[in-house]
């Protein structure tokens, strides 16, 4: 009936091209700049449209149907709600903080009163979780594959409460229950996700994520163990060695958790009870893209700023030279001011250009290759079940992704 | 409309009807003169959609696509079917035949909707930032008991002392003569004033020409201000200004306002290239609008205090001139960024007030003034 092979699988494929995406990112970046940031909703939408349609399992491209306009209007709704909520709550928290913590002149008292100022941060945290769920729901509702919409049930408040609870649990357990938190929160979201009329389900056990976190624990163990042994045996070199090796190990561990955690979770996902996934992303491929891309973006930004600095600086320098040659020129003050302004402007534009170029390079050299790697290393199992999946209703969201945009939750695209 | 003739270009496509995820291989023929795209099921597969005709003018393409080859087409409106033409040559031929492929189908009334929502959001934000939160902050300030406010101020002063303290500055200096001189000055200014808490005036050793009021009646003079003053009346003018802040409970109110509005602007502006600069300026304008209003009111109140005490405003004005010489003034657009009103206008306002045009009784005697000026010099601490 369809193009599914005899083994009944669909292989992930990604067709995005670095040059095309770079051009799109630069173009939308400039439009964002000259509209003082308003175009960013449309920019994000266009980048997503590109990346979604580049993702084409079995040759059938995904489609992103979100619009910049609905994102913009959703943002307007969200900022008014957030300003009201945050303004009042921050005031109340600060007021309570002042009444509890204020007073005293010793350094501890000063610190306590400063802490009262930071209490206000707790007003934002619940909203971040709320926004994460809403944002994911919006993205799914605007994603289609083979003509069929994805979707998620409402549940942002439930997610927020659970996320707060599990975060607290993770802190109390000194991170030992982090796998439980990660698993349960992912499961909460996946179990409410739909593709057409069939539902996703997250199987597996939370303890399986300990395997994904092993390198984080090893890194932490090296740092703490090195400090302890170095401290006891009076050999500070041991503590330093443990600290350095442990820190690098910890960084590796974080990447390893992201990649291996994704693998384990994905391989235990089911859609409509039968469709499954087989995914084999490689952690070193991901790390390679992150290192290389960050390096390239940093170097490019540096080069742009350097050129702008040289050009801007020489314009300022030239006019001073000019003035030295004609000491009694009539307009000896005016042209200097003008060229100083021009030189400054060139430098400022160079700084902006550097930010846009760096952002575009990160997108093209880090984000896109990593997504491509995840997609191409994933195979959909029992794919023939897809043929009978039926369409689901449209999910209207007045706030679109506004809360996530306002709070800057989520990734770069 | 008619069955495809052999002369029409025919090519393969992949069709998704938007009802099920099943993929159908279709045979597409382009009837350019008739203005139709005719989509027919592949002969080999079973039949549920025998034939579908798409009006070429209603066809749209999925823009900004990232697949290597081909294009995805759809119909305008709510229709959910998609036609993927994988071959680029075929897709290009189809593109050439349709003239409204990239047209954005914006529903009528969208523009007025955008204006309405944007205007509403801007109005609501202004109301929240400049009416609701300031008023709420002011109300809360009155709910904090005087004793508690004094303790808060105590800690604020200690915090500033800790950050200012290095090498040979940041310490409080005190001599009994200077205390007496300050007390005489503040008694004369607050003679008829009903304060919620006693004033606690201290002098901190630092070159800066400044003074500040902390919550709960704490006032701190920087010794630089006393050193640079030519007459005790200049110091009295500044003291009157700080007393005005104390009476209005400005330090507490402004701290509460700042806490309430924290982060809201950064949320509105978001982060884009160069956005940080815009954000810093916007944040500054908003905070400055809070404080400038308080400063202007404090100046006004200070002039009333000077008048009641029979002291000349000319010395107060002279102090602003001195500040202007030392630090320069804020003019033009820069004034909106400044936490205080323009110095020249403050001096002019003070001169215009003419609180005591005739002879006056000096606020301190020669010896008292000398004692106050030398407070941070002799003892050092």
PDB file of N, CA, C and O in Angstrom, chain A residues 47 94 99 135 151 154 219 222 227-228 240 287 293 307 333 345 352 355 398:
ATOM      1  N   UNK A  47      12.528  29.551  10.644  1.00  0.00           N
ATOM      2  CA  UNK A  47      13.599  28.584  10.909  1.00  0.00           C
ATOM      3  C   UNK A  47      12.988  27.210  11.208  1.00  0.00           C
ATOM      4  O   UNK A  47      13.468  26.172  10.731  1.00  0.00           O
ATOM      5  N   UNK A  94       8.757  40.093  48.220  1.00  0.00           N
ATOM      6  CA  UNK A  94       9.764  41.008  48.757  1.00  0.00           C
ATOM      7  C   UNK A  94       9.290  41.569  50.098  1.00  0.00           C
ATOM      8  O   UNK A  94      10.058  41.679  51.055  1.00  0.00           O
ATOM      9  N   UNK A  99       9.958  41.506  55.924  1.00  0.00           N
ATOM     10  CA  UNK A  99       9.420  41.359  57.274  1.00  0.00           C
ATOM     11  C   UNK A  99      10.057  40.210  58.029  1.00  0.00           C
ATOM     12  O   UNK A  99      10.117  40.220  59.250  1.00  0.00           O
ATOM     13  N   UNK A 135       4.518  25.386  25.711  1.00  0.00           N
ATOM     14  CA  UNK A 135       5.320  25.524  24.496  1.00  0.00           C
ATOM     15  C   UNK A 135       5.366  24.209  23.730  1.00  0.00           C
ATOM     16  O   UNK A 135       5.209  24.161  22.512  1.00  0.00           O
ATOM     17  N   UNK A 151      -0.417  16.321  18.706  1.00  0.00           N
ATOM     18  CA  UNK A 151      -1.144  17.111  19.695  1.00  0.00           C
ATOM     19  C   UNK A 151      -0.786  16.661  21.096  1.00  0.00           C
ATOM     20  O   UNK A 151      -0.175  15.604  21.297  1.00  0.00           O
ATOM     21  N   UNK A 154      -4.262  19.088  27.444  1.00  0.00           N
ATOM     22  CA  UNK A 154      -3.960  20.177  28.372  1.00  0.00           C
ATOM     23  C   UNK A 154      -3.410  19.563  29.650  1.00  0.00           C
ATOM     24  O   UNK A 154      -3.791  18.466  30.039  1.00  0.00           O
ATOM     25  N   UNK A 219      32.180  11.727  37.528  1.00  0.00           N
ATOM     26  CA  UNK A 219      32.817  13.047  37.554  1.00  0.00           C
ATOM     27  C   UNK A 219      32.727  13.681  38.925  1.00  0.00           C
ATOM     28  O   UNK A 219      33.723  14.163  39.472  1.00  0.00           O
ATOM     29  N   UNK A 222      34.999  11.914  41.360  1.00  0.00           N
ATOM     30  CA  UNK A 222      36.410  12.290  41.210  1.00  0.00           C
ATOM     31  C   UNK A 222      36.693  13.624  41.902  1.00  0.00           C
ATOM     32  O   UNK A 222      37.710  13.771  42.584  1.00  0.00           O
ATOM     33  N   UNK A 227      39.256  15.670  46.450  1.00  0.00           N
ATOM     34  CA  UNK A 227      39.367  16.670  47.506  1.00  0.00           C
ATOM     35  C   UNK A 227      39.531  15.995  48.863  1.00  0.00           C
ATOM     36  O   UNK A 227      40.355  16.398  49.679  1.00  0.00           O
ATOM     37  N   UNK A 228      38.767  14.911  49.086  1.00  0.00           N
ATOM     38  CA  UNK A 228      38.815  14.233  50.379  1.00  0.00           C
ATOM     39  C   UNK A 228      40.172  13.567  50.599  1.00  0.00           C
ATOM     40  O   UNK A 228      40.823  13.765  51.629  1.00  0.00           O
ATOM     41  N   UNK A 240      43.746  18.688  43.293  1.00  0.00           N
ATOM     42  CA  UNK A 240      43.698  19.455  42.041  1.00  0.00           C
ATOM     43  C   UNK A 240      43.469  18.522  40.862  1.00  0.00           C
ATOM     44  O   UNK A 240      42.627  18.768  40.000  1.00  0.00           O
ATOM     45  N   UNK A 287      29.106  15.731  20.810  1.00  0.00           N
ATOM     46  CA  UNK A 287      30.137  16.578  21.419  1.00  0.00           C
ATOM     47  C   UNK A 287      30.985  17.249  20.343  1.00  0.00           C
ATOM     48  O   UNK A 287      31.320  18.431  20.427  1.00  0.00           O
ATOM     49  N   UNK A 293      31.346  23.650  16.341  1.00  0.00           N
ATOM     50  CA  UNK A 293      30.432  24.751  16.035  1.00  0.00           C
ATOM     51  C   UNK A 293      30.673  25.956  16.935  1.00  0.00           C
ATOM     52  O   UNK A 293      30.699  27.098  16.462  1.00  0.00           O
ATOM     53  N   UNK A 307      37.519  43.230  12.494  1.00  0.00           N
ATOM     54  CA  UNK A 307      37.468  44.027  11.262  1.00  0.00           C
ATOM     55  C   UNK A 307      36.753  45.353  11.525  1.00  0.00           C
ATOM     56  O   UNK A 307      37.225  46.428  11.144  1.00  0.00           O
ATOM     57  N   UNK A 333      36.801  71.147  14.695  1.00  0.00           N
ATOM     58  CA  UNK A 333      36.092  70.377  15.712  1.00  0.00           C
ATOM     59  C   UNK A 333      35.052  69.468  15.062  1.00  0.00           C
ATOM     60  O   UNK A 333      34.952  68.315  15.381  1.00  0.00           O
ATOM     61  N   UNK A 345      29.805  54.083  15.123  1.00  0.00           N
ATOM     62  CA  UNK A 345      28.653  53.406  14.518  1.00  0.00           C
ATOM     63  C   UNK A 345      29.101  52.123  13.831  1.00  0.00           C
ATOM     64  O   UNK A 345      28.464  51.074  13.961  1.00  0.00           O
ATOM     65  N   UNK A 352      26.878  44.041  16.402  1.00  0.00           N
ATOM     66  CA  UNK A 352      25.573  43.429  16.131  1.00  0.00           C
ATOM     67  C   UNK A 352      25.722  42.308  15.100  1.00  0.00           C
ATOM     68  O   UNK A 352      25.177  41.217  15.265  1.00  0.00           O
ATOM     69  N   UNK A 355      27.006  39.164  16.572  1.00  0.00           N
ATOM     70  CA  UNK A 355      26.006  38.383  17.309  1.00  0.00           C
ATOM     71  C   UNK A 355      25.135  37.585  16.335  1.00  0.00           C
ATOM     72  O   UNK A 355      24.862  36.407  16.550  1.00  0.00           O
ATOM     73  N   UNK A 398      -4.825  30.429  22.224  1.00  0.00           N
ATOM     74  CA  UNK A 398      -4.783  31.892  22.100  1.00  0.00           C
ATOM     75  C   UNK A 398      -3.403  32.420  22.484  1.00  0.00           C
ATOM     76  O   UNK A 398      -2.881  33.336  21.872  1.00  0.00           O
TER      77      UNK A 398
END
